[in-house]
CSV table of C-alpha atoms and ligand atoms in Angstrom, one decimal:
chain,number,residue,atom,x,y,z
A,1,MET,CA,10.9,-52.1,-37.4
A,2,ALA,CA,13.0,-52.3,-33.9
A,3,ALA,CA,10.0,-53.7,-32.2
A,4,ARG,CA,9.5,-55.9,-34.9
A,5,ARG,CA,13.1,-57.2,-34.3
A,6,VAL,CA,12.3,-57.6,-31.1
A,7,LEU,CA,8.6,-59.1,-31.4
A,8,ILE,CA,10.1,-61.8,-33.3
A,9,VAL,CA,12.9,-62.5,-31.2
A,10,ALA,CA,10.5,-63.2,-28.5
A,11,GLY,CA,8.1,-65.5,-30.5
A,12,GLU,CA,11.3,-67.7,-30.7
A,13,GLY,CA,11.7,-68.0,-27.3
A,14,LEU,CA,10.8,-72.1,-26.2
A,15,LEU,CA,12.2,-72.5,-22.4
A,16,GLY,CA,11.7,-76.4,-23.2
A,17,ARG,CA,14.9,-76.2,-25.4
A,18,PRO,CA,18.0,-77.0,-24.0
A,19,THR,CA,19.6,-73.4,-23.1
A,20,GLY,CA,23.4,-74.1,-21.7
A,21,ILE,CA,25.4,-73.0,-24.5
A,22,ALA,CA,23.4,-73.3,-27.9
A,23,ALA,CA,20.0,-72.7,-29.3
A,24,GLN,CA,18.7,-74.7,-32.2
A,25,SER,CA,19.0,-78.4,-33.2
A,26,GLY,CA,18.8,-78.6,-37.1
A,27,PRO,CA,19.9,-81.1,-39.5
A,28,ALA,CA,23.0,-83.5,-39.5
A,29,CYS,CA,26.2,-82.0,-40.8
A,30,ALA,CA,29.4,-84.1,-41.9
A,31,HIS,CA,30.9,-85.9,-39.4
A,32,PHE,CA,27.4,-86.3,-36.9
A,33,SER,CA,26.8,-89.7,-36.4
A,34,THR,CA,24.3,-91.8,-37.2
A,35,SER,CA,24.6,-94.7,-35.8
A,36,SER,CA,24.1,-98.6,-37.6
A,37,ASN,CA,24.0,-100.4,-34.1
A,38,ARG,CA,21.8,-99.2,-31.4
A,39,ASP,CA,22.8,-101.5,-28.8
A,40,ALA,CA,26.4,-101.5,-28.8
A,41,ARG,CA,27.8,-97.9,-28.9
A,42,HIS,CA,31.5,-97.8,-27.1
A,43,HIS,CA,33.9,-95.0,-27.1
A,44,LYS,CA,36.7,-94.6,-25.0
A,45,LEU,CA,36.2,-91.1,-24.5
A,46,VAL,CA,32.7,-89.8,-24.3
A,47,ILE,CA,32.0,-86.0,-23.7
A,48,VAL,CA,28.6,-84.9,-22.6
A,49,GLY,CA,27.9,-81.1,-23.9
A,50,GLY,CA,29.8,-79.6,-26.9
A,51,GLY,CA,30.4,-76.0,-24.9
A,52,THR,CA,33.4,-74.4,-24.2
A,53,ALA,CA,34.7,-77.1,-21.7
A,54,GLY,CA,33.5,-80.2,-23.9
A,55,ALA,CA,34.8,-78.5,-27.0
A,56,ALA,CA,38.2,-77.5,-25.7
A,57,LEU,CA,38.4,-81.1,-24.4
A,58,ALA,CA,37.6,-83.0,-27.8
A,59,ASN,CA,40.3,-80.8,-29.1
A,60,LYS,CA,43.2,-81.9,-27.1
A,61,PHE,CA,41.9,-85.6,-27.1
A,62,GLY,CA,40.1,-85.9,-30.8
A,63,PRO,CA,43.6,-85.5,-32.8
A,64,ARG,CA,45.5,-87.9,-30.0
A,65,LEU,CA,43.0,-91.0,-29.6
A,66,GLY,CA,40.9,-90.3,-33.1
A,67,LYS,CA,37.9,-90.2,-34.5
A,68,GLU,CA,36.4,-93.0,-33.7
A,69,GLN,CA,37.8,-93.5,-30.0
A,70,VAL,CA,35.9,-89.8,-28.7
A,71,CYS,CA,32.4,-89.1,-29.0
A,72,VAL,CA,31.1,-85.8,-27.9
A,73,VAL,CA,27.4,-85.6,-27.4
A,74,GLU,CA,25.7,-82.2,-27.9
A,75,PRO,CA,22.5,-81.7,-29.3
A,76,ASN,CA,22.5,-78.0,-30.3
A,77,GLU,CA,23.4,-77.3,-33.9
A,78,THR,CA,24.8,-73.8,-32.5
A,79,HIS,CA,27.6,-73.1,-30.2
A,80,TYR,CA,28.0,-69.0,-28.7
A,81,TYR,CA,30.1,-67.5,-27.1
A,82,GLN,CA,28.0,-66.2,-24.1
A,83,PRO,CA,30.5,-64.0,-22.8
A,84,MET,CA,29.6,-61.8,-25.5
A,85,TRP,CA,25.9,-61.4,-24.7
A,86,THR,CA,26.6,-58.7,-22.1
A,87,LEU,CA,28.3,-56.5,-25.0
A,88,VAL,CA,25.3,-57.8,-27.1
A,89,GLY,CA,22.5,-56.4,-24.3
A,90,ALA,CA,24.4,-53.1,-24.4
A,91,GLY,CA,24.2,-52.9,-28.3
A,92,LEU,CA,28.2,-53.2,-28.3
A,93,LYS,CA,28.5,-56.3,-31.0
A,94,HIS,CA,25.9,-58.1,-33.0
A,95,PHE,CA,24.2,-61.0,-31.7
A,96,HIS,CA,25.1,-63.1,-34.9
A,97,GLN,CA,29.1,-62.3,-33.9
A,98,SER,CA,28.5,-64.4,-31.0
A,99,ALA,CA,27.3,-67.5,-32.9
A,100,SER,CA,29.1,-70.1,-34.9
A,101,ARG,CA,28.3,-73.8,-35.7
A,102,GLU,CA,29.6,-76.3,-33.0
A,103,ILE,CA,30.8,-78.5,-36.3
A,104,ASP,CA,33.9,-75.5,-36.7
A,105,VAL,CA,34.8,-76.0,-33.0
A,106,LEU,CA,34.9,-79.4,-32.6
A,107,PRO,CA,38.2,-81.3,-34.5
A,108,LYS,CA,37.6,-83.0,-38.0
A,109,LYS,CA,38.7,-86.4,-35.4
A,110,CYS,CA,36.0,-86.6,-33.4
A,111,THR,CA,32.3,-88.0,-33.2
A,112,TRP,CA,29.7,-85.8,-32.6
A,113,LEU,CA,26.8,-87.3,-31.4
A,114,GLN,CA,23.7,-84.6,-32.2
A,115,ASP,CA,21.6,-85.9,-29.3
A,116,LYS,CA,20.8,-85.5,-25.9
A,117,VAL,CA,22.0,-87.9,-22.6
A,118,LYS,CA,18.7,-89.2,-21.2
A,119,SER,CA,20.4,-90.9,-18.5
A,120,PHE,CA,23.6,-91.6,-16.6
A,121,ASP,CA,24.6,-94.9,-15.2
A,122,PRO,CA,28.2,-94.9,-14.1
A,123,ASP,CA,28.6,-97.5,-12.1
A,124,ASN,CA,28.5,-99.6,-15.7
A,125,ASN,CA,30.2,-96.8,-17.3
A,126,MET,CA,27.1,-96.5,-19.8
A,127,MET,CA,24.4,-93.8,-20.7
A,128,THR,CA,21.4,-93.5,-22.8
A,129,THR,CA,20.5,-90.9,-24.7
A,130,TYR,CA,16.8,-89.3,-25.9
A,131,GLY,CA,17.8,-90.6,-29.6
A,132,GLY,CA,17.4,-94.0,-28.3
A,133,GLU,CA,21.5,-94.9,-28.0
A,134,SER,CA,23.4,-97.0,-25.6
A,135,ILE,CA,26.3,-95.6,-25.1
A,136,SER,CA,29.4,-97.2,-23.0
A,137,TYR,CA,32.8,-95.4,-22.4
A,138,ASP,CA,36.0,-96.4,-20.8
A,139,TYR,CA,36.1,-92.6,-19.7
A,140,LEU,CA,33.9,-89.8,-19.2
A,141,LEU,CA,34.2,-85.8,-18.9
A,142,VAL,CA,30.4,-84.3,-18.1
A,143,SER,CA,30.4,-80.7,-19.2
A,144,THR,CA,26.7,-79.9,-19.6
A,145,GLY,CA,26.6,-76.2,-18.8
A,146,LEU,CA,23.7,-75.0,-16.6
A,147,THR,CA,20.1,-75.0,-17.6
A,148,LEU,CA,18.6,-71.3,-17.5
A,149,GLU,CA,15.4,-72.2,-15.1
A,150,TYR,CA,13.3,-68.6,-16.1
A,151,ASP,CA,10.1,-70.9,-15.4
A,152,LYS,CA,11.1,-71.0,-11.2
A,153,ILE,CA,10.2,-67.3,-11.3
A,154,GLU,CA,6.5,-67.3,-11.7
A,155,GLY,CA,5.1,-65.6,-14.7
A,156,CYS,CA,8.4,-64.7,-15.7
A,157,VAL,CA,8.3,-66.8,-19.3
A,158,GLU,CA,5.1,-65.1,-19.9
A,159,ALA,CA,6.9,-61.6,-19.4
A,160,LEU,CA,9.9,-62.6,-21.6
A,161,GLU,CA,7.8,-63.6,-24.4
A,162,ASN,CA,4.7,-60.7,-24.1
A,163,ASP,CA,6.7,-57.5,-22.6
A,164,PRO,CA,9.2,-56.1,-25.0
A,165,PHE,CA,10.7,-54.6,-21.5
A,166,VAL,CA,11.6,-57.6,-20.1
A,167,CYS,CA,14.7,-59.0,-21.0
A,168,SER,CA,17.7,-61.3,-20.2
A,169,ASN,CA,21.2,-61.3,-21.3
A,170,TYR,CA,21.3,-64.7,-20.5
A,171,SER,CA,19.5,-66.3,-23.1
A,172,PRO,CA,20.0,-66.5,-26.9
A,173,TYR,CA,16.3,-66.0,-27.1
A,174,TYR,CA,15.9,-62.7,-25.0
A,175,VAL,CA,19.4,-60.9,-25.1
A,176,ASN,CA,18.2,-58.5,-28.0
A,177,LYS,CA,15.1,-57.2,-26.0
A,178,THR,CA,18.0,-55.9,-23.2
A,179,PHE,CA,19.1,-53.1,-26.3
A,180,TYR,CA,15.7,-52.4,-27.3
A,181,SER,CA,14.7,-51.7,-24.0
A,182,LEU,CA,17.8,-49.2,-23.4
A,183,ARG,CA,16.5,-47.8,-26.5
A,184,ASN,CA,13.1,-47.3,-26.0
A,185,ILE,CA,12.6,-46.7,-22.2
A,186,GLU,CA,11.6,-43.0,-21.6
A,187,LYS,CA,11.1,-42.8,-17.7
A,188,GLY,CA,10.6,-45.3,-14.6
A,189,ASN,CA,12.5,-47.9,-12.6
A,190,ALA,CA,15.4,-50.0,-14.9
A,191,ILE,CA,15.4,-53.0,-12.7
A,192,PHE,CA,18.4,-55.3,-13.1
A,193,THR,CA,18.1,-58.9,-11.0
A,194,PHE,CA,20.5,-61.6,-9.2
A,195,PRO,CA,18.7,-64.8,-8.5
A,196,GLN,CA,19.5,-66.8,-5.4
A,197,GLY,CA,21.6,-70.0,-5.7
A,198,THR,CA,24.8,-70.5,-8.0
A,199,VAL,CA,24.8,-69.0,-11.5
A,200,LYS,CA,27.2,-68.7,-14.0
A,201,CYS,CA,29.2,-65.0,-14.8
A,202,ALA,CA,28.2,-64.3,-11.7
A,203,GLY,CA,29.2,-60.6,-12.8
A,204,ALA,CA,27.2,-60.5,-15.6
A,205,PRO,CA,23.8,-59.1,-14.0
A,206,GLN,CA,25.7,-55.9,-12.7
A,207,LYS,CA,27.8,-55.7,-15.8
A,208,ALA,CA,24.0,-55.6,-17.7
A,209,CYS,CA,23.4,-52.9,-15.1
A,210,TYR,CA,26.2,-50.6,-15.6
A,211,LEU,CA,26.2,-50.9,-19.2
A,212,ALA,CA,22.8,-49.6,-19.2
A,213,GLU,CA,23.3,-47.4,-16.7
A,214,ASP,CA,25.9,-45.4,-18.9
A,215,TYR,CA,24.0,-45.5,-22.0
A,216,LEU,CA,21.1,-43.9,-20.6
A,217,ARG,CA,23.4,-41.4,-19.1
A,218,LYS,CA,25.1,-40.8,-22.5
A,219,ASN,CA,21.6,-40.9,-24.5
A,220,GLY,CA,20.4,-37.9,-21.9
A,221,LYS,CA,17.8,-39.9,-20.2
A,222,ARG,CA,19.6,-40.8,-17.1
A,223,ASP,CA,17.3,-38.5,-15.1
A,224,LYS,CA,13.9,-39.4,-15.8
A,225,VAL,CA,15.2,-43.2,-15.6
A,226,LYS,CA,15.8,-44.8,-12.1
A,227,VAL,CA,18.8,-47.6,-12.1
A,228,MET,CA,18.6,-50.5,-9.6
A,229,TYR,CA,20.3,-53.4,-8.8
A,230,ASN,CA,18.5,-56.0,-7.0
A,231,THR,CA,20.7,-58.9,-5.5
A,232,ALA,CA,19.9,-61.9,-3.6
A,233,LEU,CA,23.4,-61.7,-2.3
A,234,PRO,CA,24.5,-59.7,1.2
A,235,VAL,CA,27.2,-57.9,-0.7
A,236,ILE,CA,28.0,-56.6,-4.4
A,237,PHE,CA,30.4,-58.6,-5.0
A,238,GLY,CA,32.3,-61.5,-3.4
A,239,ILE,CA,35.6,-60.6,-3.4
A,240,PRO,CA,36.6,-57.5,-1.1
A,241,ARG,CA,39.4,-56.2,-3.3
A,242,TYR,CA,36.9,-55.5,-6.2
A,243,ALA,CA,33.5,-55.1,-4.0
A,244,ALA,CA,35.3,-51.9,-2.3
A,245,TYR,CA,35.7,-50.1,-6.1
A,246,LEU,CA,31.7,-51.3,-7.2
A,247,ASN,CA,30.6,-49.6,-4.2
A,248,ASP,CA,32.0,-46.5,-4.8
A,249,ILE,CA,30.8,-46.4,-8.4
A,250,VAL,CA,27.4,-47.4,-7.9
A,251,ASP,CA,27.3,-44.7,-5.1
A,252,SER,CA,28.9,-41.9,-7.4
A,253,ARG,CA,26.6,-43.3,-10.5
A,254,ASP,CA,23.5,-43.3,-8.2
A,255,ILE,CA,22.8,-46.7,-8.4
A,256,ALA,CA,20.1,-48.1,-5.8
A,257,ILE,CA,21.2,-51.4,-4.8
A,258,ASN,CA,18.8,-53.7,-2.9
A,259,LYS,CA,20.5,-56.6,-1.2
A,260,ARG,CA,18.8,-59.7,0.3
A,261,ARG,CA,15.7,-59.5,-2.4
A,262,ASN,CA,14.9,-62.7,-4.9
A,263,LEU,CA,12.8,-62.1,-7.8
A,264,VAL,CA,9.8,-64.6,-7.3
A,265,LYS,CA,7.2,-62.8,-9.7
A,266,VAL,CA,6.4,-60.5,-12.2
A,267,ASP,CA,3.3,-59.6,-13.6
A,268,TYR,CA,3.7,-57.8,-17.0
A,269,LYS,CA,0.7,-56.9,-17.4
A,270,LYS,CA,0.6,-54.6,-14.4
A,271,LYS,CA,4.6,-53.7,-14.9
A,272,ILE,CA,5.2,-54.8,-11.2
A,273,ALA,CA,8.2,-57.2,-10.3
A,274,THR,CA,8.0,-58.7,-6.7
A,275,PHE,CA,10.9,-59.6,-4.9
A,276,GLU,CA,10.7,-61.6,-1.7
A,277,LEU,CA,12.9,-60.1,1.5
A,278,LEU,CA,15.1,-63.2,2.2
A,279,ASP,CA,16.4,-61.3,5.6
A,280,SER,CA,12.2,-61.7,6.4
A,281,GLU,CA,11.4,-64.0,9.1
A,282,ASN,CA,7.9,-64.4,7.7
A,283,GLY,CA,8.1,-64.3,3.8
A,284,GLU,CA,7.5,-60.6,3.3
A,285,THR,CA,7.9,-59.2,0.0
A,286,GLU,CA,8.1,-55.9,-1.9
A,287,ASP,CA,6.7,-55.1,-5.0
A,288,TYR,CA,8.6,-52.4,-7.6
A,289,GLU,CA,7.0,-50.9,-10.9
A,290,TYR,CA,9.3,-51.5,-13.7
A,291,SER,CA,9.6,-50.0,-17.0
A,292,MET,CA,12.6,-52.3,-17.5
A,293,LEU,CA,13.5,-55.7,-15.8
A,294,HIS,CA,16.7,-57.7,-16.9
A,295,VAL,CA,16.2,-60.9,-15.6
A,296,ALA,CA,19.1,-63.5,-14.2
A,297,PRO,CA,17.4,-66.6,-13.7
A,298,PRO,CA,17.7,-69.3,-11.2
A,299,MET,CA,20.4,-72.1,-12.9
A,300,LEU,CA,20.9,-75.4,-12.4
A,301,PRO,CA,22.4,-78.6,-14.4
A,302,PRO,CA,20.3,-80.2,-16.4
A,303,LYS,CA,17.7,-82.6,-14.7
A,304,GLU,CA,19.2,-85.7,-16.5
A,305,LEU,CA,22.3,-85.5,-14.0
A,306,TRP,CA,20.1,-84.7,-10.9
A,307,ASP,CA,19.3,-88.8,-10.3
A,308,SER,CA,22.3,-90.2,-11.1
A,309,PRO,CA,25.2,-90.7,-8.4
A,310,LEU,CA,27.7,-88.5,-10.2
A,311,VAL,CA,25.7,-85.5,-8.3
A,312,ASP,CA,25.4,-84.5,-4.5
A,313,GLU,CA,22.1,-83.1,-3.1
A,314,THR,CA,23.3,-79.7,-5.0
A,315,LYS,CA,22.8,-81.1,-8.4
A,316,PHE,CA,26.4,-80.2,-9.2
A,317,VAL,CA,28.8,-82.8,-10.4
A,318,THR,CA,31.0,-84.1,-7.2
A,319,VAL,CA,35.0,-83.6,-8.0
A,320,ASN,CA,37.6,-82.9,-6.4
A,321,LYS,CA,38.4,-79.5,-6.7
A,322,GLU,CA,41.9,-79.7,-7.1
A,323,THR,CA,42.3,-82.2,-10.1
A,324,LEU,CA,38.5,-82.1,-11.0
A,325,GLN,CA,38.3,-85.9,-11.2
A,326,HIS,CA,35.0,-87.4,-10.1
A,327,THR,CA,35.6,-88.1,-6.2
A,328,LYS,CA,33.7,-91.2,-6.4
A,329,TYR,CA,34.2,-92.4,-10.2
A,330,PRO,CA,37.9,-92.2,-11.1
A,331,ASN,CA,37.3,-92.5,-14.8
A,332,VAL,CA,35.2,-90.0,-14.7
A,333,PHE,CA,36.1,-86.1,-15.3
A,334,SER,CA,34.0,-83.1,-14.2
A,335,MET,CA,34.6,-79.1,-15.9
A,336,GLY,CA,32.9,-76.2,-16.6
A,337,ASP,CA,30.1,-74.6,-15.0
A,338,CYS,CA,28.0,-78.2,-14.0
A,339,ALA,CA,31.1,-79.1,-11.9
A,340,ASN,CA,30.8,-78.3,-8.2
A,341,LEU,CA,33.6,-76.3,-7.7
A,342,PRO,CA,33.9,-73.5,-5.0
A,343,THR,CA,34.9,-70.6,-7.8
A,344,ALA,CA,33.2,-68.1,-9.8
A,345,LYS,CA,31.9,-70.1,-13.2
A,346,THR,CA,33.0,-68.6,-16.2
A,347,ALA,CA,35.2,-69.5,-20.2
A,348,ALA,CA,38.6,-68.0,-18.3
A,349,ALA,CA,38.0,-70.9,-15.5
A,350,ILE,CA,37.6,-73.4,-18.4
A,351,SER,CA,40.6,-71.8,-19.9
A,352,ALA,CA,42.5,-73.0,-16.7
A,353,GLN,CA,40.6,-76.4,-15.9
A,354,THR,CA,41.2,-77.6,-19.5
A,355,GLY,CA,45.2,-77.4,-19.0
A,356,VAL,CA,44.4,-79.5,-15.5
A,357,VAL,CA,41.9,-81.7,-16.9
A,358,THR,CA,43.9,-82.8,-20.0
A,359,LYS,CA,47.0,-83.6,-18.2
A,360,ASN,CA,45.0,-85.9,-15.4
A,361,LEU,CA,43.2,-87.4,-18.2
A,362,LYS,CA,45.8,-88.4,-19.8
A,363,LYS,CA,47.5,-89.6,-16.5
A,364,VAL,CA,44.4,-91.8,-15.7
A,365,MET,CA,44.5,-93.5,-19.1
A,366,ALA,CA,48.4,-94.1,-18.7
A,367,GLY,CA,47.3,-95.9,-15.4
A,368,SER,CA,48.5,-93.4,-12.8
A,369,GLU,CA,47.4,-90.6,-10.2
A,370,PRO,CA,46.4,-87.2,-11.6
A,371,THR,CA,49.2,-84.5,-10.3
A,372,ARG,CA,47.7,-81.2,-11.9
A,373,HIS,CA,46.0,-79.5,-9.2
A,374,TYR,CA,43.1,-76.1,-10.4
A,375,ASP,CA,44.2,-72.7,-8.2
A,376,GLY,CA,40.2,-72.2,-8.7
A,377,TYR,CA,41.6,-69.2,-11.6
A,378,THR,CA,38.2,-67.7,-12.9
A,379,SER,CA,38.5,-64.0,-14.5
A,380,CYS,CA,35.6,-61.7,-14.7
A,381,PRO,CA,35.6,-58.7,-16.7
A,382,LEU,CA,33.4,-56.4,-15.2
A,383,MET,CA,32.6,-53.5,-17.6
A,384,ILE,CA,31.7,-50.1,-15.9
A,385,THR,CA,31.4,-48.3,-18.9
A,386,LYS,CA,31.3,-48.8,-23.0
A,387,HIS,CA,35.1,-47.7,-22.6
A,388,THR,CA,36.0,-49.2,-19.1
A,389,CYS,CA,36.5,-52.3,-17.4
A,390,ILE,CA,37.9,-53.8,-14.3
A,391,MET,CA,39.6,-57.1,-14.8
A,392,ALA,CA,38.7,-59.2,-11.9
A,393,GLU,CA,40.7,-62.5,-11.6
A,394,PHE,CA,41.1,-64.6,-8.6
A,395,GLY,CA,40.9,-68.2,-7.0
A,396,TYR,CA,39.5,-70.5,-4.4
A,397,ASP,CA,40.0,-68.9,-0.7
A,398,GLY,CA,39.4,-64.9,-2.2
A,399,ALA,CA,43.5,-65.3,-3.5
A,400,ILE,CA,44.1,-62.5,-6.0
A,401,LEU,CA,45.3,-64.2,-9.3
A,402,GLU,CA,45.6,-60.9,-11.3
A,403,THR,CA,47.7,-61.5,-14.6
A,404,PHE,CA,49.4,-57.6,-15.2
A,405,PRO,CA,51.8,-55.8,-13.0
A,406,ILE,CA,49.0,-53.0,-12.4
A,407,ASN,CA,46.0,-52.4,-10.5
A,408,GLN,CA,43.2,-54.2,-12.1
A,409,ALA,CA,40.3,-53.2,-9.3
A,410,LYS,CA,40.6,-49.7,-11.2
A,411,PRO,CA,38.1,-49.6,-14.0
A,412,ARG,CA,41.0,-49.5,-17.6
A,413,TYR,CA,40.4,-48.2,-21.0
A,414,THR,CA,42.7,-51.2,-22.1
A,415,MET,CA,41.0,-54.0,-20.1
A,416,ALA,CA,37.8,-52.5,-22.0
A,417,TYR,CA,39.5,-53.2,-24.8
A,418,MET,CA,40.6,-56.8,-23.9
A,419,LYS,CA,37.6,-57.5,-23.1
A,420,LYS,CA,36.0,-56.0,-26.6
A,421,LEU,CA,38.6,-57.1,-29.1
A,422,PHE,CA,41.3,-59.1,-27.6
A,423,MET,CA,39.1,-62.0,-26.1
A,424,PRO,CA,36.8,-63.4,-29.0
A,425,PRO,CA,39.4,-64.1,-30.9
A,426,LEU,CA,41.3,-65.8,-28.0
A,427,TYR,CA,38.2,-68.0,-27.4
A,428,TRP,CA,37.7,-69.2,-30.7
A,429,LEU,CA,40.9,-69.9,-31.8
A,430,GLY,CA,42.4,-70.5,-28.7
A,431,LEU,CA,40.5,-71.6,-25.9
A,432,VAL,CA,37.6,-73.6,-27.7
A,433,LYS,CA,40.5,-75.4,-29.8
A,434,GLY,CA,42.4,-76.0,-26.9
A,435,LEU,CA,45.0,-74.4,-27.3
A,436,TRP,CA,44.8,-71.2,-24.0
A,437,TYR,CA,45.1,-72.8,-20.5
A,438,GLY,CA,44.4,-69.4,-19.3
A,439,PRO,CA,46.8,-66.8,-18.5
A,440,GLY,CA,48.7,-68.2,-15.2
A,441,PRO,CA,52.5,-68.4,-17.0
A,442,PHE,CA,52.1,-64.9,-18.1
A,443,ARG,CA,51.2,-64.2,-14.8
A,444,LYS,CA,54.4,-66.0,-13.3
A,445,LEU,CA,56.4,-64.1,-16.0
A,446,PHE,CA,55.3,-61.0,-15.1
A,447,ARG,CA,55.8,-61.2,-11.0
A,448,LEU,CA,59.3,-62.6,-12.0
A,449,GLY,CA,59.7,-59.1,-13.8
A,450,ILE,CA,58.9,-57.4,-10.9
A,451,LYS,CA,61.1,-59.6,-8.7
A,452,THR,CA,63.9,-58.7,-11.1
A,453,SER,CA,63.8,-55.3,-11.3
A,454,ASN,CA,63.5,-54.8,-7.9
B,1,LIG,C1,36.0,-64.7,-22.3
B,1,LIG,O1,37.2,-65.5,-21.8
B,1,LIG,C2,38.1,-65.2,-21.5
B,1,LIG,C3,38.9,-66.0,-21.4
B,1,LIG,O2,39.3,-67.2,-22.2
B,1,LIG,C4,39.3,-66.8,-23.3
B,1,LIG,C5,40.3,-65.7,-20.4
B,1,LIG,O3,41.4,-66.0,-20.5
B,1,LIG,C6,40.7,-64.6,-19.6
B,1,LIG,C7,41.4,-63.8,-19.2
B,1,LIG,C8,42.9,-63.3,-20.1
B,1,LIG,C9,43.4,-62.4,-19.5
B,1,LIG,C10,42.7,-61.8,-18.1
B,1,LIG,C11,43.8,-61.7,-20.5
B,1,LIG,C12,45.4,-62.6,-20.6
B,1,LIG,C13,46.2,-61.9,-22.1
B,1,LIG,C14,47.3,-62.3,-21.8
B,1,LIG,C15,47.9,-61.6,-22.7
B,1,LIG,C16,48.7,-62.4,-20.9
B,1,LIG,C17,39.7,-63.6,-19.6
B,1,LIG,C18,39.4,-62.6,-19.2
B,1,LIG,C19,37.9,-64.4,-20.4
B,1,LIG,O4,37.6,-63.2,-20.1
């Protein structure tokens, strides 16, 4: 029964489809736009991507400017709360709890064009779509998210499609396979990978590992399964304060950390994963036999952006890291995973960015300069066991920006409850609706409390 369910999930996998936020395309909905004039289509504000960032901004500007003035270009029918997929992979939430209809996260007062941008021409304030539209705009928000590039790993797509024990919490097609693997693994190596390059939610690959280890231990299988985390990075986590706690945790739970290893090939018939040794000069590789393999794929902004002047050679949208305004085009902003911001890419980061872009875009629309500055705020709720969580919160240059006046680097029950119970409603009712700008004000309030009580 379980095996059948997984096979159905795996059978649906198709990497040609957009993978950033949502999955399927489908029939048009109420305020879906059917353009009557394909030659000239103009909106005051065009938002490319209806994920977390795009939906939040549509909810800010749609009601303000009106339905015809704000256009969201988003091909996918379903909007996913991706932070929940860590929990789905560990059997702590159901996949359907992470999904909503795109039409339900967008405001009534906006035009949803269910289409995908094909090319950007910011010098002429124009873009074209695969559906054959030419759209011009006064202001543009680029919030496309990232595309999962499983196909950069040789044999990985075949393995994800054919081996029930090769899984990935990053994809709606493969996230259900993670818990299937945990329930059915008997012995051997359970390997969790972290790729080279920029990823969204850099904590997710190790959360998958911790929750798996916890499940195997609690279900009496731990002594027969070796748990490994193979990462391209030279450290377990980029912020030393949290890395110190995490290193102790992996030591005490006998999780092997193999650093500077990058997954380059999966041979699912032989059950072998091949890793490039990044510190070796002559491109040496290492083969690992696996019983279960959790893949975090390389990621990049969608290829439609690569040739546009909106990005640089890194392929990420070049914005001022404080104002989030484009470095070349003052009428363009970018936020979310596709922006080249030197901080970790998370939903929590988008909450803080929403306030900044809302304020600055209003300023620019009124003919003045952007004034609000983003401090790089981001948060990573690191699930350590199913009941405990390290609530990492930080900003640019490793600044620690913890909300609560307690040590959040310690695994805590309260923070696990936050992640599992408090965050989903905060996301659906707050963040995507443009009503949650992150916990910054609470942080300041709690710090004030400490000062006055001293
Ligand atoms: C899923 O996305 C998330 C957010 O966006 C909805 C957040 O904002 C935050 C940050 C919020 C914190 C730490 C709690 C603040 C709560 C109060 C009551 C002050 C986290 C961790 C998060 O995971």
